[in-house]
Amino acid sequence: MGTGNGGFSKAGLHRVRDVLARHVESGKVPGLVALISRGDETHVEAVGTMRHEGGAPMRRDTIFRMASTSKPVAMAPVMVLLDECRLRLDDPVQQWLPELADRQVLKRIDGPLDDTVPARRPITVRDLLTSTFGLGIDLTALGAPIMNAVFERGVFSQGAVPLPDPDEWMRRLGTLPLMRQPGEHWQYHLSHDVLGVLVARVTGRPFETFLRERILDPLGMKDTGFHVPADQIDRLPPSYAPNPQTGEFTVWDEAVGGQYSAPPVFQAGGGGLVSTADDYHAYFRMLLNHGMHGTERILSRPAVELMTTNCLTPEQESARTTLARNAVHVSFGQGQQGGWGFGMAVRTYRGDYAPIGQFGWDGGTGTSTYADPENRLTGILLTQVGLTTPDPARLIHDFWTTLYQAIDD
């Protein structure tokens, strides 16, 4: 029998719990925290342990490295600046980011770095917001001179080496030619780190300061930031990147003394946040409530609608879909939603159990957060096992499959 109140069925919730427990019992994922909510009903499961050799249990308030699941939250301060007319969508960014003025563009994406033509037009705020400014992590161009240069110059924020300060980072980025003409092609990741620098330069304050003041504090997201304070570090599990050949657990980042144990020099909007299930729930519930948190407005309704609506042209969407469908052996099936808004995927076709209009994103450390306006539903799954093997991705897929079959009305 269903509850009939637009929530979840008892049998369905039981299946969610069983599937999560089965993945942990398999030994492939040491522990996880999952939150599902619909309307006023919220359920949380904390399963397994923080470390793969055992020890402290996962708890509802465990802090996780969000990796690319940072993108939807880190986008919000830019929307505040649009709401306040301190930025406009089609303003050229070079007044704040002179490093991106007068760009050269590769003639061919796999060509030499000096075989270029001038950019047809300046890079705009919109190009950064939609990840179409001309540079990104391009899985179709791995091994090409431009991708080698991206990694060698240390501008990729999910690498093992910490980033330099924002001005030096922008200087290095400015030494690279663009891979594509501005506004032409959706490309992943780098635009989000640029946006953090843009926010800091427009506001004259560190990116994290403005993010905290306008988004995190009003939403009560007290455990979200770019590092974990020393007195809370025991709440952060190690982050694992299992060996792709053997599956053996390899620590990618330890909690104490690790990448997130002190404030970083560069606050990376593309993948630098730590957070908890409840903090992320507050943020995604605000998006489902059209920008409202209780009686307080965080973002305008049109800002939320813009973020969570597909903004790619048919050609760009088709290129993104082709990339996702042709890279399933690399991504283990993640990223196949079709559309992209600002900082998150937006589902434009029915490809699995989720309806069109669902929005959110996943992170390479084994995190996944989406909201679904049609069902007033939010799902959050947090692990610290990187997507170097298919196991965390399979867990994420099973989580979403069971979450959707638990809907009861």
GROMACS .gro file of C-alpha atoms in nm:
model
  409
    1MET     CA    1   0.000   0.000   0.000
    2GLY     CA    2   0.130   0.348  -0.087
    3THR     CA    3   0.126   0.640   0.150
    4GLY     CA    4  -0.079   0.842  -0.098
    5ASN     CA    5   0.083   1.170   0.011
    6GLY     CA    6   0.311   1.208  -0.288
    7GLY     CA    7   0.606   1.050  -0.109
    8PHE     CA    8   0.779   0.715  -0.142
    9SER     CA    9   0.644   0.363  -0.097
   10LYS     CA   10   0.770   0.154   0.197
   11ALA     CA   11   0.869  -0.130  -0.035
   12GLY     CA   12   1.048   0.113  -0.263
   13LEU     CA   13   1.248   0.268   0.022
   14HIS     CA   14   1.339  -0.081   0.136
   15ARG     CA   15   1.475  -0.157  -0.210
   16VAL     CA   16   1.684   0.164  -0.210
   17ARG     CA   17   1.838   0.061   0.122
   18ASP     CA   18   1.899  -0.297   0.006
   19VAL     CA   19   2.074  -0.188  -0.314
   20LEU     CA   20   2.298   0.060  -0.130
   21ALA     CA   21   2.386  -0.203   0.131
   22ARG     CA   22   2.463  -0.459  -0.138
   23HIS     CA   23   2.718  -0.226  -0.302
   24VAL     CA   24   2.889  -0.167   0.033
   25GLU     CA   25   2.885  -0.539   0.119
   26SER     CA   26   3.051  -0.614  -0.217
   27GLY     CA   27   3.365  -0.447  -0.077
   28LYS     CA   28   3.389  -0.214  -0.378
   29VAL     CA   29   3.257   0.094  -0.192
   30PRO     CA   30   3.356   0.125   0.177
   31GLY     CA   31   3.070   0.354   0.271
   32LEU     CA   32   2.819   0.612   0.152
   33VAL     CA   33   2.558   0.863   0.257
   34ALA     CA   34   2.238   0.889   0.053
   35LEU     CA   35   1.956   1.140   0.092
   36ILE     CA   36   1.628   1.128  -0.094
   37SER     CA   37   1.353   1.380  -0.049
   38ARG     CA   38   1.017   1.448  -0.203
   39GLY     CA   39   0.793   1.731  -0.093
   40ASP     CA   40   0.829   1.740   0.286
   41GLU     CA   41   0.948   1.382   0.319
   42THR     CA   42   1.324   1.316   0.358
   43HIS     CA   43   1.507   0.986   0.409
   44VAL     CA   44   1.878   0.946   0.480
   45GLU     CA   45   2.086   0.628   0.470
   46ALA     CA   46   2.442   0.616   0.604
   47VAL     CA   47   2.597   0.278   0.518
   48GLY     CA   48   2.942   0.132   0.574
   49THR     CA   49   3.262   0.288   0.702
   50MET     CA   50   3.476   0.594   0.626
   51ARG     CA   51   3.784   0.384   0.538
   52HIS     CA   52   3.796   0.070   0.330
   53GLU     CA   53   3.976  -0.117   0.611
   54GLY     CA   54   3.689  -0.033   0.850
   55GLY     CA   55   3.695   0.202   1.147
   56ALA     CA   56   3.451   0.488   1.200
   57PRO     CA   57   3.107   0.446   1.043
   58MET     CA   58   2.970   0.679   0.777
   59ARG     CA   59   2.734   0.932   0.936
   60ARG     CA   60   2.470   1.169   0.808
   61ASP     CA   61   2.707   1.462   0.877
   62THR     CA   62   3.014   1.308   0.706
   63ILE     CA   63   3.188   1.567   0.486
   64PHE     CA   64   3.265   1.473   0.124
   65ARG     CA   65   3.486   1.614  -0.151
   66MET     CA   66   3.220   1.710  -0.405
   67ALA     CA   67   3.451   1.726  -0.712
   68SER     CA   68   3.246   1.830  -1.017
   69THR     CA   69   2.926   1.823  -0.811
   70SER     CA   70   3.067   2.159  -0.692
   71LYS     CA   71   2.965   2.315  -1.024
   72PRO     CA   72   2.591   2.369  -0.958
   73VAL     CA   73   2.659   2.540  -0.621
   74ALA     CA   74   2.959   2.742  -0.738
   75MET     CA   75   2.744   2.882  -1.022
   76ALA     CA   76   2.501   3.054  -0.783
   77PRO     CA   77   2.719   3.362  -0.703
   78VAL     CA   78   2.736   3.439  -1.076
   79MET     CA   79   2.354   3.432  -1.088
   80VAL     CA   80   2.347   3.680  -0.796
   81LEU     CA   81   2.567   3.916  -1.000
   82LEU     CA   82   2.334   3.878  -1.302
   83ASP     CA   83   2.030   3.947  -1.079
   84GLU     CA   84   2.199   4.265  -0.953
   85CYS     CA   85   2.307   4.377  -1.305
   86ARG     CA   86   2.672   4.371  -1.201
   87LEU     CA   87   2.722   4.129  -1.491
   88ARG     CA   88   2.532   4.101  -1.819
   89LEU     CA   89   2.508   3.782  -2.022
   90ASP     CA   90   2.661   3.924  -2.338
   91ASP     CA   91   2.924   4.153  -2.186
   92PRO     CA   92   3.276   4.070  -2.307
   93VAL     CA   93   3.472   3.939  -2.007
   94GLN     CA   94   3.801   4.106  -2.094
   95GLN     CA   95   3.730   4.414  -1.881
   96TRP     CA   96   3.765   4.185  -1.576
   97LEU     CA   97   3.971   3.907  -1.732
   98PRO     CA   98   4.219   4.084  -1.963
   99GLU     CA   99   4.406   3.753  -1.991
  100LEU     CA  100   4.122   3.635  -2.216
  101ALA     CA  101   4.135   3.932  -2.457
  102ASP     CA  102   4.240   3.899  -2.824
  103ARG     CA  103   4.237   3.520  -2.836
  104GLN     CA  104   4.391   3.299  -3.100
  105VAL     CA  105   4.201   2.980  -3.195
  106LEU     CA  106   4.351   2.653  -3.318
  107LYS     CA  107   4.281   2.580  -3.684
  108ARG     CA  108   4.247   2.214  -3.589
  109ILE     CA  109   4.187   2.080  -3.240
  110ASP     CA  110   4.473   1.829  -3.283
  111GLY     CA  111   4.705   2.078  -3.455
  112PRO     CA  112   5.021   2.251  -3.327
  113LEU     CA  113   4.968   2.528  -3.071
  114ASP     CA  114   5.092   2.800  -3.307
  115ASP     CA  115   4.870   2.704  -3.602
  116THR     CA  116   4.590   2.946  -3.520
  117VAL     CA  117   4.348   3.207  -3.651
  118PRO     CA  118   4.219   3.511  -3.457
  119ALA     CA  119   3.899   3.461  -3.255
  120ARG     CA  120   3.595   3.587  -3.446
  121ARG     CA  121   3.468   3.777  -3.143
  122PRO     CA  122   3.546   3.841  -2.775
  123ILE     CA  123   3.458   3.586  -2.505
  124THR     CA  124   3.139   3.683  -2.320
  125VAL     CA  125   2.993   3.608  -1.977
  126ARG     CA  126   2.741   3.379  -2.150
  127ASP     CA  127   3.024   3.177  -2.309
  128LEU     CA  128   3.165   3.106  -1.961
  129LEU     CA  129   2.824   3.028  -1.811
  130THR     CA  130   2.740   2.775  -2.082
  131SER     CA  131   3.089   2.616  -2.096
  132THR     CA  132   3.134   2.732  -2.457
  133PHE     CA  133   3.418   2.987  -2.421
  134GLY     CA  134   3.660   2.777  -2.624
  135LEU     CA  135   3.866   2.577  -2.373
  136GLY     CA  136   3.781   2.269  -2.173
  137ILE     CA  137   3.871   1.914  -2.086
  138ASP     CA  138   3.799   1.742  -2.417
  139LEU     CA  139   3.790   1.362  -2.406
  140THR     CA  140   3.796   1.351  -2.785
  141ALA     CA  141   4.131   1.535  -2.793
  142LEU     CA  142   4.336   1.352  -2.528
  143GLY     CA  143   4.696   1.335  -2.644
  144ALA     CA  144   4.659   1.639  -2.872
  145PRO     CA  145   4.912   1.922  -2.813
  146ILE     CA  146   4.646   2.150  -2.661
  147MET     CA  147   4.528   1.893  -2.404
  148ASN     CA  148   4.889   1.809  -2.316
  149ALA     CA  149   4.949   2.182  -2.262
  150VAL     CA  150   4.639   2.213  -2.039
  151PHE     CA  151   4.778   1.942  -1.812
  152GLU     CA  152   5.144   2.053  -1.830
  153ARG     CA  153   5.067   2.415  -1.741
  154GLY     CA  154   4.882   2.307  -1.432
  155VAL     CA  155   4.545   2.470  -1.508
  156PHE     CA  156   4.334   2.156  -1.455
  157SER     CA  157   4.195   2.179  -1.102
  158GLN     CA  158   4.134   1.809  -1.041
  159GLY     CA  159   4.497   1.712  -1.082
  160ALA     CA  160   4.727   1.596  -0.806
  161VAL     CA  161   4.914   1.929  -0.790
  162PRO     CA  162   4.748   2.231  -0.622
  163LEU     CA  163   4.668   2.528  -0.845
  164PRO     CA  164   4.863   2.856  -0.827
  165ASP     CA  165   4.694   3.177  -0.710
  166PRO     CA  166   4.411   3.308  -0.933
  167ASP     CA  167   4.619   3.575  -1.112
  168GLU     CA  168   4.898   3.330  -1.197
  169TRP     CA  169   4.639   3.069  -1.297
  170MET     CA  170   4.472   3.317  -1.535
  171ARG     CA  171   4.813   3.413  -1.674
  172ARG     CA  172   4.886   3.047  -1.755
  173LEU     CA  173   4.541   2.999  -1.907
  174GLY     CA  174   4.603   3.309  -2.118
  175THR     CA  175   4.912   3.150  -2.275
  176LEU     CA  176   4.694   2.881  -2.437
  177PRO     CA  177   4.517   2.922  -2.769
  178LEU     CA  178   4.146   2.842  -2.767
  179MET     CA  179   4.043   2.499  -2.895
  180ARG     CA  180   3.723   2.633  -3.051
  181GLN     CA  181   3.577   2.969  -3.147
  182PRO     CA  182   3.396   3.144  -2.857
  183GLY     CA  183   3.035   3.030  -2.824
  184GLU     CA  184   3.076   2.747  -3.071
  185HIS     CA  185   3.121   2.421  -2.882
  186TRP     CA  186   3.034   2.285  -2.534
  187GLN     CA  187   3.355   2.193  -2.349
  188TYR     CA  188   3.383   2.067  -1.998
  189HIS     CA  189   3.513   2.208  -1.670
  190LEU     CA  190   3.763   2.491  -1.721
  191SER     CA  191   3.497   2.764  -1.756
  192HIS     CA  192   3.385   2.699  -1.397
  193ASP     CA  193   3.727   2.779  -1.255
  194VAL     CA  194   3.736   3.096  -1.467
  195LEU     CA  195   3.395   3.198  -1.328
  196GLY     CA  196   3.530   3.185  -0.971
  197VAL     CA  197   3.802   3.432  -1.071
  198LEU     CA  198   3.543   3.647  -1.249
  199VAL     CA  199   3.326   3.666  -0.935
  200ALA     CA  200   3.629   3.763  -0.724
  201ARG     CA  201   3.733   4.038  -0.963
  202VAL     CA  202   3.383   4.182  -1.010
  203THR     CA  203   3.314   4.187  -0.636
  204GLY     CA  204   3.666   4.273  -0.523
  205ARG     CA  205   3.652   3.989  -0.268
  206PRO     CA  206   3.764   3.625  -0.257
  207PHE     CA  207   3.524   3.393  -0.439
  208GLU     CA  208   3.456   3.191  -0.123
  209THR     CA  209   3.374   3.505   0.079
  210PHE     CA  210   3.104   3.613  -0.167
  211LEU     CA  211   2.975   3.254  -0.207
  212ARG     CA  212   2.945   3.221   0.170
  213GLU     CA  213   2.776   3.556   0.225
  214ARG     CA  214   2.517   3.528  -0.051
  215ILE     CA  215   2.452   3.152  -0.079
  216LEU     CA  216   2.602   2.927   0.189
  217ASP     CA  217   2.518   3.128   0.504
  218PRO     CA  218   2.159   3.216   0.405
  219LEU     CA  219   2.096   2.847   0.326
  220GLY     CA  220   2.258   2.728   0.651
  221MET     CA  221   2.526   2.534   0.454
  222LYS     CA  222   2.776   2.556   0.738
  223ASP     CA  223   2.979   2.251   0.633
  224THR     CA  224   3.032   2.366   0.273
  225GLY     CA  225   3.353   2.540   0.165
  226PHE     CA  226   3.689   2.488  -0.001
  227HIS     CA  227   3.856   2.313   0.293
  228VAL     CA  228   3.770   2.131   0.617
  229PRO     CA  229   3.869   2.310   0.941
  230ALA     CA  230   4.115   2.118   1.162
  231ASP     CA  231   3.856   2.063   1.438
  232GLN     CA  232   3.622   1.893   1.186
  233ILE     CA  233   3.876   1.692   0.983
  234ASP     CA  234   3.774   1.363   1.149
  235ARG     CA  235   3.443   1.397   0.959
  236LEU     CA  236   3.625   1.373   0.622
  237PRO     CA  237   3.698   1.021   0.491
  238PRO     CA  238   3.999   0.954   0.270
  239SER     CA  239   3.931   0.975  -0.103
  240TYR     CA  240   4.010   0.660  -0.299
  241ALA     CA  241   4.098   0.612  -0.665
  242PRO     CA  242   4.091   0.234  -0.711
  243ASN     CA  243   4.351   0.089  -0.945
  244PRO     CA  244   4.173   0.054  -1.284
  245GLN     CA  245   4.344  -0.281  -1.354
  246THR     CA  246   4.328  -0.452  -1.014
  247GLY     CA  247   4.054  -0.260  -0.831
  248GLU     CA  248   4.292  -0.226  -0.537
  249PHE     CA  249   4.212   0.071  -0.312
  250THR     CA  250   4.461   0.356  -0.359
  251VAL     CA  251   4.432   0.667  -0.145
  252TRP     CA  252   4.400   0.968  -0.377
  253ASP     CA  253   4.373   1.218  -0.093
  254GLU     CA  254   4.408   1.163   0.281
  255ALA     CA  255   4.202   1.376   0.521
  256VAL     CA  256   4.471   1.493   0.767
  257GLY     CA  257   4.739   1.685   0.580
  258GLY     CA  258   4.558   1.632   0.249
  259GLN     CA  259   4.442   1.872  -0.023
  260TYR     CA  260   4.135   1.980   0.174
  261SER     CA  261   4.299   2.022   0.517
  262ALA     CA  262   4.397   2.388   0.466
  263PRO     CA  263   4.250   2.680   0.271
  264PRO     CA  264   4.360   2.645  -0.094
  265VAL     CA  265   4.539   2.925  -0.277
  266PHE     CA  266   4.287   2.883  -0.562
  267GLN     CA  267   3.917   2.843  -0.481
  268ALA     CA  268   3.813   2.618  -0.770
  269GLY     CA  269   3.446   2.645  -0.865
  270GLY     CA  270   3.490   2.355  -1.106
  271GLY     CA  271   3.556   2.095  -0.838
  272GLY     CA  272   3.690   2.233  -0.511
  273LEU     CA  273   3.400   2.222  -0.266
  274VAL     CA  274   3.349   1.994   0.033
  275SER     CA  275   2.998   1.948   0.167
  276THR     CA  276   2.740   1.721   0.331
  277ALA     CA  277   2.417   1.558   0.219
  278ASP     CA  278   2.204   1.802   0.422
  279ASP     CA  279   2.387   2.110   0.291
  280TYR     CA  280   2.338   2.000  -0.069
  281HIS     CA  281   1.975   1.918   0.005
  282ALA     CA  282   1.923   2.278   0.122
  283TYR     CA  283   2.070   2.410  -0.203
  284PHE     CA  284   1.877   2.185  -0.442
  285ARG     CA  285   1.553   2.235  -0.249
  286MET     CA  286   1.605   2.611  -0.295
  287LEU     CA  287   1.633   2.552  -0.672
  288LEU     CA  288   1.314   2.341  -0.668
  289ASN     CA  289   1.147   2.627  -0.476
  290HIS     CA  290   1.234   2.871  -0.757
  291GLY     CA  291   1.503   3.048  -0.553
  292MET     CA  292   1.325   3.065  -0.216
  293HIS     CA  293   1.458   2.930   0.115
  294GLY     CA  294   1.172   2.951   0.363
  295THR     CA  295   1.066   3.317   0.341
  296GLU     CA  296   1.403   3.438   0.212
  297ARG     CA  297   1.480   3.482  -0.157
  298ILE     CA  298   1.830   3.356  -0.248
  299LEU     CA  299   1.807   3.379  -0.630
  300SER     CA  300   1.538   3.525  -0.853
  301ARG     CA  301   1.294   3.283  -1.011
  302PRO     CA  302   1.418   3.362  -1.367
  303ALA     CA  303   1.780   3.309  -1.257
  304VAL     CA  304   1.692   2.958  -1.135
  305GLU     CA  305   1.489   2.888  -1.450
  306LEU     CA  306   1.784   2.998  -1.666
  307MET     CA  307   2.033   2.781  -1.476
  308THR     CA  308   1.813   2.474  -1.494
  309THR     CA  309   1.700   2.498  -1.858
  310ASN     CA  310   1.897   2.355  -2.148
  311CYS     CA  311   2.083   2.643  -2.315
  312LEU     CA  312   2.275   2.452  -2.581
  313THR     CA  313   2.190   2.491  -2.948
  314PRO     CA  314   2.076   2.172  -3.125
  315GLU     CA  315   2.426   2.137  -3.275
  316GLN     CA  316   2.599   2.178  -2.938
  317GLU     CA  317   2.359   1.940  -2.768
  318SER     CA  318   2.411   1.682  -3.040
  319ALA     CA  319   2.791   1.706  -2.997
  320ARG     CA  320   2.758   1.666  -2.618
  321THR     CA  321   2.523   1.368  -2.660
  322THR     CA  322   2.755   1.204  -2.915
  323LEU     CA  323   3.049   1.249  -2.678
  324ALA     CA  324   2.856   1.095  -2.387
  325ARG     CA  325   2.726   0.800  -2.589
  326ASN     CA  326   3.063   0.726  -2.747
  327ALA     CA  327   3.252   0.743  -2.416
  328VAL     CA  328   3.042   0.502  -2.208
  329HIS     CA  329   3.346   0.277  -2.171
  330VAL     CA  330   3.531   0.575  -2.014
  331SER     CA  331   3.246   0.740  -1.821
  332PHE     CA  332   3.067   0.414  -1.732
  333GLY     CA  333   2.749   0.567  -1.869
  334GLN     CA  334   2.753   0.893  -1.674
  335GLY     CA  335   2.673   1.223  -1.844
  336GLN     CA  336   2.405   1.110  -2.088
  337GLN     CA  337   2.140   1.375  -2.024
  338GLY     CA  338   2.161   1.567  -2.352
  339GLY     CA  339   2.129   1.925  -2.237
  340TRP     CA  340   2.331   2.162  -2.021
  341GLY     CA  341   2.218   2.470  -1.832
  342PHE     CA  342   2.453   2.681  -1.622
  343GLY     CA  343   2.676   2.457  -1.410
  344MET     CA  344   2.466   2.145  -1.451
  345ALA     CA  345   2.322   1.892  -1.688
  346VAL     CA  346   1.956   1.925  -1.786
  347ARG     CA  347   1.778   1.616  -1.916
  348THR     CA  348   1.634   1.680  -2.263
  349TYR     CA  349   1.533   1.326  -2.357
  350ARG     CA  350   1.404   1.024  -2.171
  351GLY     CA  351   1.710   0.799  -2.149
  352ASP     CA  352   1.651   0.622  -1.817
  353TYR     CA  353   1.408   0.640  -1.524
  354ALA     CA  354   1.437   1.018  -1.482
  355PRO     CA  355   1.198   1.251  -1.665
  356ILE     CA  356   1.287   1.537  -1.899
  357GLY     CA  357   1.374   1.848  -1.697
  358GLN     CA  358   1.574   1.674  -1.423
  359PHE     CA  359   1.888   1.878  -1.345
  360GLY     CA  360   2.213   1.826  -1.152
  361TRP     CA  361   2.554   1.668  -1.194
  362ASP     CA  362   2.804   1.404  -1.078
  363GLY     CA  363   3.157   1.424  -0.941
  364GLY     CA  364   3.466   1.220  -1.015
  365THR     CA  365   3.510   1.140  -0.643
  366GLY     CA  366   3.187   0.936  -0.655
  367THR     CA  367   2.920   1.199  -0.584
  368SER     CA  368   2.583   1.256  -0.753
  369THR     CA  369   2.311   1.516  -0.696
  370TYR     CA  370   2.002   1.585  -0.905
  371ALA     CA  371   1.664   1.748  -0.857
  372ASP     CA  372   1.350   1.677  -1.054
  373PRO     CA  373   1.083   1.952  -1.073
  374GLU     CA  374   0.813   1.721  -1.214
  375ASN     CA  375   0.828   1.491  -0.908
  376ARG     CA  376   0.947   1.760  -0.658
  377LEU     CA  377   1.229   1.518  -0.585
  378THR     CA  378   1.593   1.551  -0.481
  379GLY     CA  379   1.848   1.271  -0.465
  380ILE     CA  380   2.199   1.295  -0.323
  381LEU     CA  381   2.450   1.009  -0.318
  382LEU     CA  382   2.793   1.069  -0.167
  383THR     CA  383   3.087   0.826  -0.166
  384GLN     CA  384   3.461   0.887  -0.177
  385VAL     CA  385   3.549   0.627  -0.436
  386GLY     CA  386   3.665   0.786  -0.761
  387LEU     CA  387   3.531   0.682  -1.100
  388THR     CA  388   3.854   0.504  -1.197
  389THR     CA  389   3.661   0.174  -1.206
  390PRO     CA  390   3.294   0.114  -1.298
  391ASP     CA  391   3.189   0.028  -0.941
  392PRO     CA  392   3.097   0.375  -0.807
  393ALA     CA  393   2.917   0.457  -1.133
  394ARG     CA  394   2.715   0.135  -1.108
  395LEU     CA  395   2.621   0.230  -0.752
  396ILE     CA  396   2.509   0.575  -0.876
  397HIS     CA  397   2.298   0.420  -1.153
  398ASP     CA  398   2.137   0.172  -0.913
  399PHE     CA  399   2.066   0.453  -0.663
  400TRP     CA  400   1.874   0.654  -0.925
  401THR     CA  401   1.691   0.346  -1.057
  402THR     CA  402   1.571   0.249  -0.710
  403LEU     CA  403   1.495   0.608  -0.608
  404TYR     CA  404   1.260   0.649  -0.906
  405GLN     CA  405   1.086   0.314  -0.857
  406ALA     CA  406   1.017   0.418  -0.496
  407ILE     CA  407   0.789   0.705  -0.607
  408ASP     CA  408   0.439   0.613  -0.500
  409ASP     CA  409   0.146   0.809  -0.637
   0.00000   0.00000   0.00000
